[in-house]
Amino acid sequence: MRTNVALATIMSDASYEFTPCPVCGAVAATEVAGVDDIRAEVERLWAFQGRRLDGETPICRLIDRVVFSQGPPLRLVACDTCAHVYRNPWERREALERAYRNAQASSISFEHLYRAQRPAFAAQARRLLATAGASGRGLEVGSYVGAFLAAMQRTGWSFEGVDISRDAVAFAADHGLNVALGGIEDVHPGRPYDAVVVYNTFEQLYDPVAVLCSARRVLRAGGLLALRVPNGTFYRRWRARLRGPFAAFAVRILAHNNLLSFPYRQAFSQRSLSLLLDRAGFAPVRVVGDTLVPVADHWTTWLGAVEERGVKWLERLVQRGWRAPWVEVYARRRPDAAGDRRAALATAP
Ligand SMILES: [Zn+2]
């Protein structure tokens, strides 16, 4: 009853709407976490970060640790048909875009993120080169501070980025990166790209299907799409352990991967992502399981940094492919007309 009253109160501000499964359209879903469960996760996250961060840590360094562009969900469900995990109700398009468009961070915070993310994006750049070839033209959707674009600079690839945050685009441009304000729907290349990548952004989009169809439009036949998304099945498995004897370990596993309190719009299952790619005219060619990029920095206690390295090392060792907290999926644009028909159907009302 308390949960229902809280939901009804929040829903009355008109920023939220109910939705069927955004991947398969099914209505039947199972609740993963309610208002009180999410509140308990947020409290655990603050306690976790409070233990591992220096007491003098400035507020701006809490961005992407306990403060995210998307606030915590009201309620999370999993689709009974495709196991997709999503907020329901979730933020309307205007409320969501406002949150990202207004996402501001100080230039110091952007610089910290840029430096912290570069080593991890160098590894992603190597994986892209191994899958897509040594050279080509590419587009990154949601390029943010530009760490991936920077990692691709000394390769045979020419990469551009788009992002809807004016501050992030200005920061990346100041670092000499080729970025533009906007989304993939605003991109009209003279000739098709060889690769489109969407890293740590796809799960936050209002309409991922429309983005995949745009990716198909700007990619050449056989061109590569790379997505990096949180694993919804992983989240469900480990959040179920928050109540058991392994609760302390489950907190660490989820928090080190930015999954505690679920600051995303949705997270994928193997089935839901395969379904989405197939409908948009893409054929998966490679799956790589991974952890979140390292986040320990100057403000993290030495014990916190050592623990993070240890937990992520162990996870990368034993949690491969769709057992991992984050999953990179590489898929090729189907060259056939059937792919175009599927993509057209995917955007049909
Ligand atoms: Zn579904």
PDB file of N, CA and C in Angstrom, residues 86-137:
ATOM      1  N   TYR A  86      13.523  -3.022 -17.262  1.00  0.00           N
ATOM      2  CA  TYR A  86      13.264  -1.614 -17.582  1.00  0.00           C
ATOM      3  C   TYR A  86      12.451  -0.929 -16.488  1.00  0.00           C
ATOM      4  N   ARG A  87      12.564   0.405 -16.470  1.00  0.00           N
ATOM      5  CA  ARG A  87      11.779   1.211 -15.533  1.00  0.00           C
ATOM      6  C   ARG A  87      10.327   1.218 -15.986  1.00  0.00           C
ATOM      7  N   ASN A  88       9.441   1.021 -15.050  1.00  0.00           N
ATOM      8  CA  ASN A  88       8.025   1.135 -15.391  1.00  0.00           C
ATOM      9  C   ASN A  88       7.240   1.526 -14.145  1.00  0.00           C
ATOM     10  N   PRO A  89       6.783   2.771 -14.043  1.00  0.00           N
ATOM     11  CA  PRO A  89       6.802   3.803 -15.079  1.00  0.00           C
ATOM     12  C   PRO A  89       8.211   4.330 -15.332  1.00  0.00           C
ATOM     13  N   TRP A  90       8.375   4.974 -16.499  1.00  0.00           N
ATOM     14  CA  TRP A  90       9.657   5.609 -16.792  1.00  0.00           C
ATOM     15  C   TRP A  90       9.451   7.044 -17.250  1.00  0.00           C
ATOM     16  N   GLU A  91      10.561   7.780 -17.313  1.00  0.00           N
ATOM     17  CA  GLU A  91      10.512   9.200 -17.628  1.00  0.00           C
ATOM     18  C   GLU A  91      10.032   9.416 -19.066  1.00  0.00           C
ATOM     19  N   ARG A  92       9.174  10.399 -19.247  1.00  0.00           N
ATOM     20  CA  ARG A  92       8.757  10.771 -20.607  1.00  0.00           C
ATOM     21  C   ARG A  92       9.952  11.323 -21.372  1.00  0.00           C
ATOM     22  N   ARG A  93       9.802  11.359 -22.700  1.00  0.00           N
ATOM     23  CA  ARG A  93      10.911  11.804 -23.559  1.00  0.00           C
ATOM     24  C   ARG A  93      11.444  13.184 -23.145  1.00  0.00           C
ATOM     25  N   GLU A  94      10.523  14.151 -22.895  1.00  0.00           N
ATOM     26  CA  GLU A  94      10.960  15.510 -22.579  1.00  0.00           C
ATOM     27  C   GLU A  94      11.756  15.532 -21.268  1.00  0.00           C
ATOM     28  N   ALA A  95      11.272  14.800 -20.262  1.00  0.00           N
ATOM     29  CA  ALA A  95      11.945  14.793 -18.958  1.00  0.00           C
ATOM     30  C   ALA A  95      13.332  14.168 -19.076  1.00  0.00           C
ATOM     31  N   LEU A  96      13.434  13.105 -19.873  1.00  0.00           N
ATOM     32  CA  LEU A  96      14.714  12.407 -20.043  1.00  0.00           C
ATOM     33  C   LEU A  96      15.720  13.292 -20.772  1.00  0.00           C
ATOM     34  N   GLU A  97      15.275  13.884 -21.879  1.00  0.00           N
ATOM     35  CA  GLU A  97      16.194  14.698 -22.680  1.00  0.00           C
ATOM     36  C   GLU A  97      16.633  15.947 -21.915  1.00  0.00           C
ATOM     37  N   ARG A  98      15.709  16.472 -21.093  1.00  0.00           N
ATOM     38  CA  ARG A  98      16.063  17.633 -20.269  1.00  0.00           C
ATOM     39  C   ARG A  98      17.210  17.271 -19.314  1.00  0.00           C
ATOM     40  N   ALA A  99      17.123  16.079 -18.718  1.00  0.00           N
ATOM     41  CA  ALA A  99      18.137  15.646 -17.752  1.00  0.00           C
ATOM     42  C   ALA A  99      19.519  15.587 -18.404  1.00  0.00           C
ATOM     43  N   TYR A 100      19.590  15.075 -19.651  1.00  0.00           N
ATOM     44  CA  TYR A 100      20.893  14.942 -20.299  1.00  0.00           C
ATOM     45  C   TYR A 100      21.377  16.246 -20.910  1.00  0.00           C
ATOM     46  N   ARG A 101      20.418  16.994 -21.470  1.00  0.00           N
ATOM     47  CA  ARG A 101      20.809  18.263 -22.093  1.00  0.00           C
ATOM     48  C   ARG A 101      21.379  19.211 -21.036  1.00  0.00           C
ATOM     49  N   ASN A 102      20.794  19.142 -19.827  1.00  0.00           N
ATOM     50  CA  ASN A 102      21.234  20.035 -18.760  1.00  0.00           C
ATOM     51  C   ASN A 102      22.362  19.446 -17.920  1.00  0.00           C
ATOM     52  N   ALA A 103      22.800  18.212 -18.297  1.00  0.00           N
ATOM     53  CA  ALA A 103      23.848  17.569 -17.508  1.00  0.00           C
ATOM     54  C   ALA A 103      25.095  18.442 -17.539  1.00  0.00           C
ATOM     55  N   GLN A 104      25.475  18.937 -16.370  1.00  0.00           N
ATOM     56  CA  GLN A 104      26.631  19.821 -16.302  1.00  0.00           C
ATOM     57  C   GLN A 104      27.640  19.249 -15.338  1.00  0.00           C
ATOM     58  N   ALA A 105      28.864  19.438 -15.651  1.00  0.00           N
ATOM     59  CA  ALA A 105      29.918  19.081 -14.718  1.00  0.00           C
ATOM     60  C   ALA A 105      30.970  20.160 -14.856  1.00  0.00           C
ATOM     61  N   SER A 106      31.717  20.385 -13.801  1.00  0.00           N
ATOM     62  CA  SER A 106      32.760  21.400 -13.905  1.00  0.00           C
ATOM     63  C   SER A 106      33.821  20.886 -14.866  1.00  0.00           C
ATOM     64  N   SER A 107      34.616  21.801 -15.425  1.00  0.00           N
ATOM     65  CA  SER A 107      35.657  21.368 -16.352  1.00  0.00           C
ATOM     66  C   SER A 107      36.656  20.466 -15.636  1.00  0.00           C
ATOM     67  N   ILE A 108      36.828  20.674 -14.309  1.00  0.00           N
ATOM     68  CA  ILE A 108      37.739  19.816 -13.532  1.00  0.00           C
ATOM     69  C   ILE A 108      37.197  18.391 -13.513  1.00  0.00           C
ATOM     70  N   SER A 109      35.863  18.261 -13.297  1.00  0.00           N
ATOM     71  CA  SER A 109      35.254  16.941 -13.247  1.00  0.00           C
ATOM     72  C   SER A 109      35.355  16.255 -14.610  1.00  0.00           C
ATOM     73  N   PHE A 110      35.093  16.983 -15.697  1.00  0.00           N
ATOM     74  CA  PHE A 110      35.243  16.419 -17.042  1.00  0.00           C
ATOM     75  C   PHE A 110      36.677  15.941 -17.261  1.00  0.00           C
ATOM     76  N   GLU A 111      37.641  16.753 -16.812  1.00  0.00           N
ATOM     77  CA  GLU A 111      39.049  16.397 -17.025  1.00  0.00           C
ATOM     78  C   GLU A 111      39.393  15.110 -16.274  1.00  0.00           C
ATOM     79  N   HIS A 112      38.861  14.960 -15.034  1.00  0.00           N
ATOM     80  CA  HIS A 112      39.097  13.742 -14.260  1.00  0.00           C
ATOM     81  C   HIS A 112      38.499  12.538 -14.988  1.00  0.00           C
ATOM     82  N   LEU A 113      37.259  12.677 -15.473  1.00  0.00           N
ATOM     83  CA  LEU A 113      36.604  11.580 -16.179  1.00  0.00           C
ATOM     84  C   LEU A 113      37.388  11.200 -17.433  1.00  0.00           C
ATOM     85  N   TYR A 114      37.811  12.221 -18.168  1.00  0.00           N
ATOM     86  CA  TYR A 114      38.555  12.018 -19.421  1.00  0.00           C
ATOM     87  C   TYR A 114      39.822  11.207 -19.148  1.00  0.00           C
ATOM     88  N   ARG A 115      40.566  11.600 -18.108  1.00  0.00           N
ATOM     89  CA  ARG A 115      41.815  10.907 -17.791  1.00  0.00           C
ATOM     90  C   ARG A 115      41.555   9.503 -17.270  1.00  0.00           C
ATOM     91  N   ALA A 116      40.512   9.371 -16.408  1.00  0.00           N
ATOM     92  CA  ALA A 116      40.232   8.060 -15.804  1.00  0.00           C
ATOM     93  C   ALA A 116      39.751   7.062 -16.856  1.00  0.00           C
ATOM     94  N   GLN A 117      39.019   7.555 -17.874  1.00  0.00           N
ATOM     95  CA  GLN A 117      38.402   6.630 -18.834  1.00  0.00           C
ATOM     96  C   GLN A 117      39.333   6.247 -19.978  1.00  0.00           C
ATOM     97  N   ARG A 118      40.388   7.015 -20.219  1.00  0.00           N
ATOM     98  CA  ARG A 118      41.211   6.767 -21.410  1.00  0.00           C
ATOM     99  C   ARG A 118      41.826   5.368 -21.457  1.00  0.00           C
ATOM    100  N   PRO A 119      42.390   4.834 -20.342  1.00  0.00           N
ATOM    101  CA  PRO A 119      42.974   3.482 -20.435  1.00  0.00           C
ATOM    102  C   PRO A 119      41.922   2.426 -20.810  1.00  0.00           C
ATOM    103  N   ALA A 120      40.715   2.538 -20.215  1.00  0.00           N
ATOM    104  CA  ALA A 120      39.671   1.542 -20.517  1.00  0.00           C
ATOM    105  C   ALA A 120      39.227   1.657 -21.968  1.00  0.00           C
ATOM    106  N   PHE A 121      39.113   2.893 -22.465  1.00  0.00           N
ATOM    107  CA  PHE A 121      38.690   3.060 -23.853  1.00  0.00           C
ATOM    108  C   PHE A 121      39.788   2.629 -24.832  1.00  0.00           C
ATOM    109  N   ALA A 122      41.040   2.659 -24.378  1.00  0.00           N
ATOM    110  CA  ALA A 122      42.114   2.145 -25.232  1.00  0.00           C
ATOM    111  C   ALA A 122      41.895   0.646 -25.471  1.00  0.00           C
ATOM    112  N   ALA A 123      41.424  -0.059 -24.422  1.00  0.00           N
ATOM    113  CA  ALA A 123      41.145  -1.496 -24.572  1.00  0.00           C
ATOM    114  C   ALA A 123      39.967  -1.702 -25.527  1.00  0.00           C
ATOM    115  N   GLN A 124      38.954  -0.850 -25.422  1.00  0.00           N
ATOM    116  CA  GLN A 124      37.812  -0.965 -26.339  1.00  0.00           C
ATOM    117  C   GLN A 124      38.227  -0.653 -27.770  1.00  0.00           C
ATOM    118  N   ALA A 125      39.125   0.317 -27.924  1.00  0.00           N
ATOM    119  CA  ALA A 125      39.623   0.654 -29.259  1.00  0.00           C
ATOM    120  C   ALA A 125      40.337  -0.552 -29.870  1.00  0.00           C
ATOM    121  N   ARG A 126      41.131  -1.257 -29.049  1.00  0.00           N
ATOM    122  CA  ARG A 126      41.840  -2.445 -29.562  1.00  0.00           C
ATOM    123  C   ARG A 126      40.846  -3.518 -29.998  1.00  0.00           C
ATOM    124  N   ARG A 127      39.766  -3.693 -29.213  1.00  0.00           N
ATOM    125  CA  ARG A 127      38.757  -4.704 -29.579  1.00  0.00           C
ATOM    126  C   ARG A 127      38.050  -4.309 -30.875  1.00  0.00           C
ATOM    127  N   LEU A 128      37.786  -3.016 -31.035  1.00  0.00           N
ATOM    128  CA  LEU A 128      37.123  -2.566 -32.262  1.00  0.00           C
ATOM    129  C   LEU A 128      38.019  -2.811 -33.477  1.00  0.00           C
ATOM    130  N   LEU A 129      39.315  -2.501 -33.331  1.00  0.00           N
ATOM    131  CA  LEU A 129      40.250  -2.708 -34.437  1.00  0.00           C
ATOM    132  C   LEU A 129      40.316  -4.197 -34.803  1.00  0.00           C
ATOM    133  N   ALA A 130      40.299  -5.055 -33.763  1.00  0.00           N
ATOM    134  CA  ALA A 130      40.392  -6.500 -34.018  1.00  0.00           C
ATOM    135  C   ALA A 130      39.154  -7.009 -34.742  1.00  0.00           C
ATOM    136  N   THR A 131      38.007  -6.361 -34.526  1.00  0.00           N
ATOM    137  CA  THR A 131      36.755  -6.845 -35.119  1.00  0.00           C
ATOM    138  C   THR A 131      36.440  -6.142 -36.434  1.00  0.00           C
ATOM    139  N   ALA A 132      36.741  -4.843 -36.508  1.00  0.00           N
ATOM    140  CA  ALA A 132      36.314  -4.050 -37.676  1.00  0.00           C
ATOM    141  C   ALA A 132      37.427  -3.810 -38.685  1.00  0.00           C
ATOM    142  N   GLY A 133      38.671  -4.144 -38.332  1.00  0.00           N
ATOM    143  CA  GLY A 133      39.778  -3.907 -39.258  1.00  0.00           C
ATOM    144  C   GLY A 133      40.615  -2.716 -38.832  1.00  0.00           C
ATOM    145  N   ALA A 134      41.738  -2.544 -39.519  1.00  0.00           N
ATOM    146  CA  ALA A 134      42.745  -1.571 -39.079  1.00  0.00           C
ATOM    147  C   ALA A 134      42.410  -0.133 -39.438  1.00  0.00           C
ATOM    148  N   SER A 135      41.497   0.091 -40.391  1.00  0.00           N
ATOM    149  CA  SER A 135      41.215   1.475 -40.780  1.00  0.00           C
ATOM    150  C   SER A 135      39.780   1.621 -41.260  1.00  0.00           C
ATOM    151  N   GLY A 136      39.303   2.865 -41.267  1.00  0.00           N
ATOM    152  CA  GLY A 136      37.949   3.131 -41.736  1.00  0.00           C
ATOM    153  C   GLY A 136      37.452   4.455 -41.179  1.00  0.00           C
ATOM    154  N   ARG A 137      36.163   4.709 -41.377  1.00  0.00           N
ATOM    155  CA  ARG A 137      35.521   5.918 -40.850  1.00  0.00           C
ATOM    156  C   ARG A 137      34.432   5.492 -39.876  1.00  0.00           C
TER     157      ARG A 137
END
